[in-house]
Short mmCIF file of N, CA and C in Angstrom, two decimals:
data_model
loop_
_atom_site.label_atom_id
_atom_site.label_comp_id
_atom_site.label_asym_id
_atom_site.label_seq_id
_atom_site.Cartn_x
_atom_site.Cartn_y
_atom_site.Cartn_z
N MET K 1 -49.73 73.29 42.60
CA MET K 1 -48.31 73.16 42.18
C MET K 1 -47.53 72.26 41.82
N LYS K 2 -46.75 72.31 40.80
CA LYS K 2 -45.52 71.54 40.96
C LYS K 2 -44.27 71.96 41.76
N SER K 3 -43.61 71.49 42.21
CA SER K 3 -42.35 71.90 42.61
C SER K 3 -41.43 72.03 41.89
N ILE K 4 -40.58 72.53 41.94
CA ILE K 4 -39.37 73.38 40.96
C ILE K 4 -38.29 72.18 41.43
N ASN K 5 -37.76 71.50 40.02
CA ASN K 5 -35.86 71.47 40.38
C ASN K 5 -35.11 72.31 39.95
N PHE K 6 -34.77 72.92 41.09
CA PHE K 6 -33.55 73.42 41.23
C PHE K 6 -32.51 73.02 40.48
N ARG K 7 -32.28 71.58 41.10
CA ARG K 7 -30.56 71.38 40.68
C ARG K 7 -30.67 71.49 39.37
N SER K 8 -32.06 70.56 38.61
CA SER K 8 -31.75 70.44 37.41
C SER K 8 -31.70 71.87 36.27
N ILE K 9 -32.29 72.58 36.85
CA ILE K 9 -32.51 74.17 35.86
C ILE K 9 -31.04 74.28 36.33
N ASP K 10 -30.23 74.28 37.20
CA ASP K 10 -28.78 74.75 37.48
C ASP K 10 -28.10 74.13 36.48
N LYS K 11 -28.36 73.17 36.49
CA LYS K 11 -27.10 71.80 35.13
C LYS K 11 -27.78 71.87 33.47
N LEU K 12 -29.06 72.61 33.59
CA LEU K 12 -29.53 73.19 32.26
C LEU K 12 -29.38 74.69 32.18
N CYS K 13 -28.83 75.86 33.50
CA CYS K 13 -28.06 77.11 32.44
C CYS K 13 -27.23 76.64 32.78
N SER K 14 -25.67 75.52 33.24
CA SER K 14 -24.51 76.23 33.49
C SER K 14 -24.87 74.78 31.84
N LEU K 15 -25.03 74.10 31.34
CA LEU K 15 -25.48 74.13 29.78
C LEU K 15 -25.11 75.22 28.99
N LEU K 16 -26.54 76.03 29.04
CA LEU K 16 -26.36 76.74 28.50
C LEU K 16 -25.04 78.19 28.71
N LEU K 17 -24.73 77.96 29.86
CA LEU K 17 -23.92 79.30 29.25
C LEU K 17 -22.48 78.71 28.89
N ALA K 18 -22.22 76.95 28.95
CA ALA K 18 -21.41 76.80 28.38
C ALA K 18 -21.02 76.43 26.88
N SER K 19 -23.09 76.70 26.07
CA SER K 19 -22.95 76.68 24.89
C SER K 19 -22.13 77.66 24.01
N GLY K 20 -21.75 78.80 24.49
CA GLY K 20 -21.38 80.36 24.06
C GLY K 20 -21.93 81.49 23.51
N GLY K 21 -23.09 80.85 22.92
CA GLY K 21 -24.50 81.32 22.91
C GLY K 21 -23.92 81.18 21.18
N ASN K 22 -23.83 79.94 20.69
CA ASN K 22 -24.93 78.97 19.51
C ASN K 22 -25.80 78.34 19.54
N HIS K 23 -27.07 79.36 18.70
CA HIS K 23 -27.95 79.27 17.91
C HIS K 23 -27.99 77.39 18.76
N ALA K 24 -27.25 77.07 17.42
CA ALA K 24 -28.15 75.34 17.16
C ALA K 24 -27.60 74.89 18.53
N LYS K 25 -26.52 74.88 19.24
CA LYS K 25 -26.94 74.16 20.69
C LYS K 25 -27.91 74.93 21.95
N VAL K 26 -27.68 76.01 21.86
CA VAL K 26 -29.48 76.69 23.08
C VAL K 26 -30.14 76.32 22.56
N GLU K 27 -30.82 75.89 21.61
CA GLU K 27 -31.77 75.10 20.38
C GLU K 27 -32.39 73.98 21.12
N SER K 28 -30.79 73.11 20.69
CA SER K 28 -30.58 72.29 21.59
C SER K 28 -30.70 71.48 22.78
N ILE K 29 -30.17 72.76 23.17
CA ILE K 29 -30.24 71.95 25.42
C ILE K 29 -31.85 72.94 25.75
N VAL K 30 -32.45 73.68 25.02
CA VAL K 30 -34.21 74.32 24.98
C VAL K 30 -34.96 72.61 25.36
N GLY K 31 -34.47 72.55 24.17
CA GLY K 31 -35.49 70.81 23.05
C GLY K 31 -34.96 70.30 24.83
N SER K 32 -34.00 69.71 25.10
CA SER K 32 -33.68 68.28 25.49
C SER K 32 -34.37 68.65 27.03
N GLY K 33 -34.17 70.16 27.66
CA GLY K 33 -34.95 71.35 28.73
C GLY K 33 -36.64 70.05 28.53
N ILE K 34 -36.88 70.48 27.29
CA ILE K 34 -38.16 70.65 27.37
C ILE K 34 -39.01 69.57 27.61
N ARG K 35 -38.10 68.09 27.24
CA ARG K 35 -38.08 66.80 26.53
C ARG K 35 -38.01 65.98 28.96
N GLN K 36 -36.83 66.68 29.26
CA GLN K 36 -37.21 66.28 30.32
C GLN K 36 -37.50 66.71 31.23
N ARG K 37 -38.35 67.47 30.74
CA ARG K 37 -39.59 68.39 31.81
C ARG K 37 -39.36 69.64 32.97
N VAL K 38 -37.63 69.58 32.10
CA VAL K 38 -36.92 71.01 33.87
C VAL K 38 -37.73 72.43 32.89
N ILE K 39 -37.51 72.46 31.36
CA ILE K 39 -38.27 74.16 31.29
C ILE K 39 -39.94 73.47 31.12
N ASP K 40 -40.38 74.86 31.27
CA ASP K 40 -41.82 74.62 31.90
C ASP K 40 -42.18 76.28 31.74
N LYS K 41 -43.39 76.65 31.78
CA LYS K 41 -43.98 78.04 32.21
C LYS K 41 -43.85 78.29 33.30
N ASP K 42 -43.57 77.92 34.78
CA ASP K 42 -42.88 77.92 35.71
C ASP K 42 -41.67 78.38 35.60
N SER K 43 -40.85 76.80 35.11
CA SER K 43 -39.28 77.47 35.18
C SER K 43 -39.02 78.72 34.27
N LEU K 44 -38.64 78.53 32.73
CA LEU K 44 -38.53 79.40 32.76
C LEU K 44 -38.00 81.10 32.60
N PRO K 45 -38.93 81.15 33.56
CA PRO K 45 -38.60 83.29 34.19
C PRO K 45 -36.73 82.77 35.15
N LEU K 46 -37.15 82.04 35.92
CA LEU K 46 -36.29 81.09 36.63
C LEU K 46 -34.83 81.24 35.67
N ILE K 47 -34.67 80.58 34.96
CA ILE K 47 -34.20 80.58 34.26
C ILE K 47 -33.44 82.15 33.24
N VAL K 48 -34.22 82.37 32.42
CA VAL K 48 -34.33 83.44 31.85
C VAL K 48 -33.51 84.43 33.19
N GLN K 49 -34.05 84.82 34.37
CA GLN K 49 -33.17 85.22 35.58
C GLN K 49 -31.61 85.38 35.94
N ARG K 50 -31.69 83.64 35.69
CA ARG K 50 -30.24 83.46 36.46
C ARG K 50 -28.73 83.60 35.49
N LEU K 51 -29.48 84.06 33.69
CA LEU K 51 -29.15 83.89 32.56
C LEU K 51 -28.16 85.50 32.65
N ALA K 52 -29.26 86.24 32.47
CA ALA K 52 -29.31 87.41 32.61
C ALA K 52 -28.44 88.00 33.60
N GLY K 53 -28.43 87.16 34.54
CA GLY K 53 -27.43 87.74 36.14
C GLY K 53 -26.45 87.85 35.68
N GLN K 54 -25.17 86.25 34.63
CA GLN K 54 -24.60 86.10 35.13
C GLN K 54 -23.81 87.12 33.94
N GLY K 55 -23.59 87.57 34.46
CA GLY K 55 -22.58 89.22 33.83
C GLY K 55 -23.11 88.97 32.28
N ASN K 56 -21.75 88.88 31.71
CA ASN K 56 -22.82 89.27 30.17
C ASN K 56 -23.33 88.03 29.33
N GLN K 57 -23.93 87.63 29.80
CA GLN K 57 -24.65 86.68 29.68
C GLN K 57 -26.29 86.61 28.76
N TRP K 58 -26.31 88.12 28.80
CA TRP K 58 -28.15 88.33 28.56
C TRP K 58 -27.78 87.54 26.79
N GLN K 59 -27.38 87.71 25.97
CA GLN K 59 -27.28 87.27 24.44
C GLN K 59 -28.04 86.27 24.79
N THR K 60 -27.58 85.17 25.33
CA THR K 60 -27.86 83.15 25.65
C THR K 60 -29.40 83.66 26.19
N ALA K 61 -29.39 84.75 26.98
CA ALA K 61 -31.32 84.90 27.55
C ALA K 61 -31.97 84.94 26.93
N LEU K 62 -31.10 86.25 25.78
CA LEU K 62 -32.06 86.20 24.74
C LEU K 62 -32.25 84.58 23.02
N LEU K 63 -31.78 84.59 22.87
CA LEU K 63 -31.30 83.06 22.13
C LEU K 63 -32.28 81.83 23.42
N VAL K 64 -32.13 82.39 24.19
CA VAL K 64 -33.76 81.16 25.41
C VAL K 64 -34.56 81.85 24.76
N LEU K 65 -35.18 82.97 25.59
CA LEU K 65 -36.55 82.99 24.92
C LEU K 65 -36.80 83.64 23.12
N GLN K 66 -36.17 83.36 22.47
CA GLN K 66 -36.71 82.87 20.93
C GLN K 66 -36.54 81.85 20.10
N SER K 67 -36.63 81.02 21.09
CA SER K 67 -36.20 79.50 21.41
C SER K 67 -37.42 79.36 20.17
N ARG K 68 -37.41 78.52 18.84
CA ARG K 68 -39.05 77.95 18.90
C ARG K 68 -38.99 76.35 18.82
N GLN K 69 -37.65 75.66 19.84
CA GLN K 69 -39.03 74.82 20.69
C GLN K 69 -39.33 75.48 21.88
N LEU K 70 -39.67 76.34 21.86
CA LEU K 70 -40.49 77.07 23.18
C LEU K 70 -42.05 77.37 22.92
N ALA K 71 -41.90 78.53 21.40
CA ALA K 71 -42.98 78.01 20.48
C ALA K 71 -43.68 76.76 20.25
N SER K 72 -43.41 75.90 19.78
CA SER K 72 -43.44 74.29 19.12
C SER K 72 -44.49 73.71 20.29
N HIS K 73 -43.66 73.92 20.98
CA HIS K 73 -44.68 73.36 22.67
C HIS K 73 -44.90 74.66 23.53
N ASN K 74 -45.25 74.97 22.96
CA ASN K 74 -45.85 76.69 23.43
C ASN K 74 -46.16 76.25 24.79
N ILE K 75 -45.31 76.68 25.34
CA ILE K 75 -44.30 77.49 26.61
C ILE K 75 -44.90 78.93 27.01
N ALA K 76 -45.39 79.72 27.36
CA ALA K 76 -46.01 80.57 26.90
C ALA K 76 -44.55 81.84 27.41
N ARG K 77 -43.97 82.34 27.26
CA ARG K 77 -42.78 83.85 27.58
C ARG K 77 -43.76 85.03 28.21
N ASP K 78 -43.72 84.28 29.77
CA ASP K 78 -44.36 86.06 30.51
C ASP K 78 -43.77 87.73 30.31
N PRO K 79 -44.65 88.17 30.15
CA PRO K 79 -44.09 89.58 29.56
C PRO K 79 -43.36 90.23 30.20
N SER K 80 -43.09 89.75 31.89
CA SER K 80 -41.73 90.32 32.26
C SER K 80 -40.57 90.06 32.07
N MET K 81 -40.19 88.98 31.74
CA MET K 81 -39.07 88.40 31.23
C MET K 81 -38.37 89.08 30.76
N TRP K 82 -39.05 89.89 29.21
CA TRP K 82 -38.32 90.67 28.74
C TRP K 82 -38.12 91.73 29.64
N LYS K 83 -38.66 92.35 30.25
CA LYS K 83 -38.40 93.65 30.93
C LYS K 83 -36.75 93.44 31.94
N THR K 84 -37.19 91.44 32.07
CA THR K 84 -35.74 91.30 33.20
C THR K 84 -34.39 91.38 31.90
N LEU K 85 -34.78 90.86 31.06
CA LEU K 85 -33.52 90.16 29.93
C LEU K 85 -33.41 91.97 29.80
N GLU K 86 -34.00 93.07 29.82
CA GLU K 86 -33.64 94.87 29.15
C GLU K 86 -32.74 95.45 30.29
N ARG K 87 -33.25 94.94 31.88
CA ARG K 87 -32.59 95.34 32.74
C ARG K 87 -31.20 95.05 32.44
N ALA K 88 -31.24 93.58 32.56
CA ALA K 88 -29.64 93.20 32.19
C ALA K 88 -28.79 93.62 30.87
N ILE K 89 -29.44 93.88 29.72
CA ILE K 89 -28.82 95.30 29.03
C ILE K 89 -27.51 96.09 29.12
N PRO K 90 -26.91 95.84 28.97
CA PRO K 90 -25.70 96.85 29.38
C PRO K 90 -26.17 98.46 29.11
N GLU K 91 -25.30 99.57 29.79
CA GLU K 91 -25.59 100.75 29.39
C GLU K 91 -25.78 100.85 28.21
N ASP K 92 -25.20 100.42 26.76
CA ASP K 92 -24.43 100.62 25.30
C ASP K 92 -26.29 100.58 24.68
N VAL K 93 -26.20 101.93 24.48
CA VAL K 93 -27.47 102.41 23.33
C VAL K 93 -27.37 101.86 22.72
N LYS K 94 -26.15 100.99 21.52
CA LYS K 94 -26.77 99.95 20.53
C LYS K 94 -27.42 98.91 20.72
N ALA K 95 -26.39 98.27 21.93
CA ALA K 95 -27.00 97.36 22.30
C ALA K 95 -29.33 97.41 22.56
N LYS K 96 -28.83 98.05 23.44
CA LYS K 96 -30.66 98.19 24.24
C LYS K 96 -31.46 98.05 22.45
N GLU K 97 -31.59 99.03 21.57
CA GLU K 97 -31.94 99.69 20.36
C GLU K 97 -31.88 98.66 19.51
N ASN K 98 -31.00 97.48 19.05
CA ASN K 98 -30.86 96.93 18.69
C ASN K 98 -31.90 95.78 19.63
N VAL K 99 -31.74 95.42 20.69
CA VAL K 99 -33.37 94.17 20.99
C VAL K 99 -34.39 94.84 21.65
N ARG K 100 -34.49 96.00 21.41
CA ARG K 100 -35.52 96.48 21.97
C ARG K 100 -37.38 95.94 20.19
N PRO K 101 -37.01 96.13 19.17
CA PRO K 101 -37.68 95.37 18.22
C PRO K 101 -37.35 93.84 18.41
N VAL K 102 -36.51 93.60 18.45
CA VAL K 102 -36.86 91.61 18.98
C VAL K 102 -38.36 91.17 19.70
N ILE K 103 -37.33 92.34 21.00
CA ILE K 103 -38.28 92.09 22.41
C ILE K 103 -40.31 92.20 22.11
N ALA K 104 -39.96 93.55 20.87
CA ALA K 104 -41.65 94.12 20.82
C ALA K 104 -42.12 92.64 19.33
N SER K 105 -41.37 92.34 18.55
CA SER K 105 -42.08 91.25 17.95
C SER K 105 -41.88 90.35 18.59
N SER K 106 -41.34 89.66 19.67
CA SER K 106 -42.08 88.90 19.82
C SER K 106 -43.35 88.62 21.01
N LEU K 107 -43.63 89.72 21.18
CA LEU K 107 -44.30 89.86 22.22
C LEU K 107 -45.60 90.16 21.58
N ARG K 108 -45.49 90.15 20.60
CA ARG K 108 -47.22 90.99 18.87
C ARG K 108 -46.64 89.55 18.86
N LYS K 109 -46.34 88.32 18.80
CA LYS K 109 -46.24 86.95 18.05
C LYS K 109 -47.14 86.23 19.50
N GLU K 110 -46.91 86.35 20.71
CA GLU K 110 -48.01 85.45 21.61
C GLU K 110 -48.97 86.20 21.98
N LYS K 111 -49.49 87.26 21.72
CA LYS K 111 -50.94 87.68 21.90
C LYS K 111 -51.56 87.31 20.75
#
């Protein structure tokens, strides 16, 4: 099993948080993380958990999971990551109702 470089993950999460939820910046940072071998199927759940746990940054975690870079590099998204993200969403009913179709469509695409 490959060891996980937590410092690199921390730097990547800091960059993602600094992106301010800008879709293009998130795509660029995710692509860079894949090229630097920071993002893979083992580290992705840690990244999502870290972003989702940072207050109101669940939107950034959602953008990371929806990234085209992950799909083009065949990085699998574990269904448990979606549960982590859904728990991080505030209890605002509208927010959860808007995210559920996105999660469901992403799970269908992966199968």
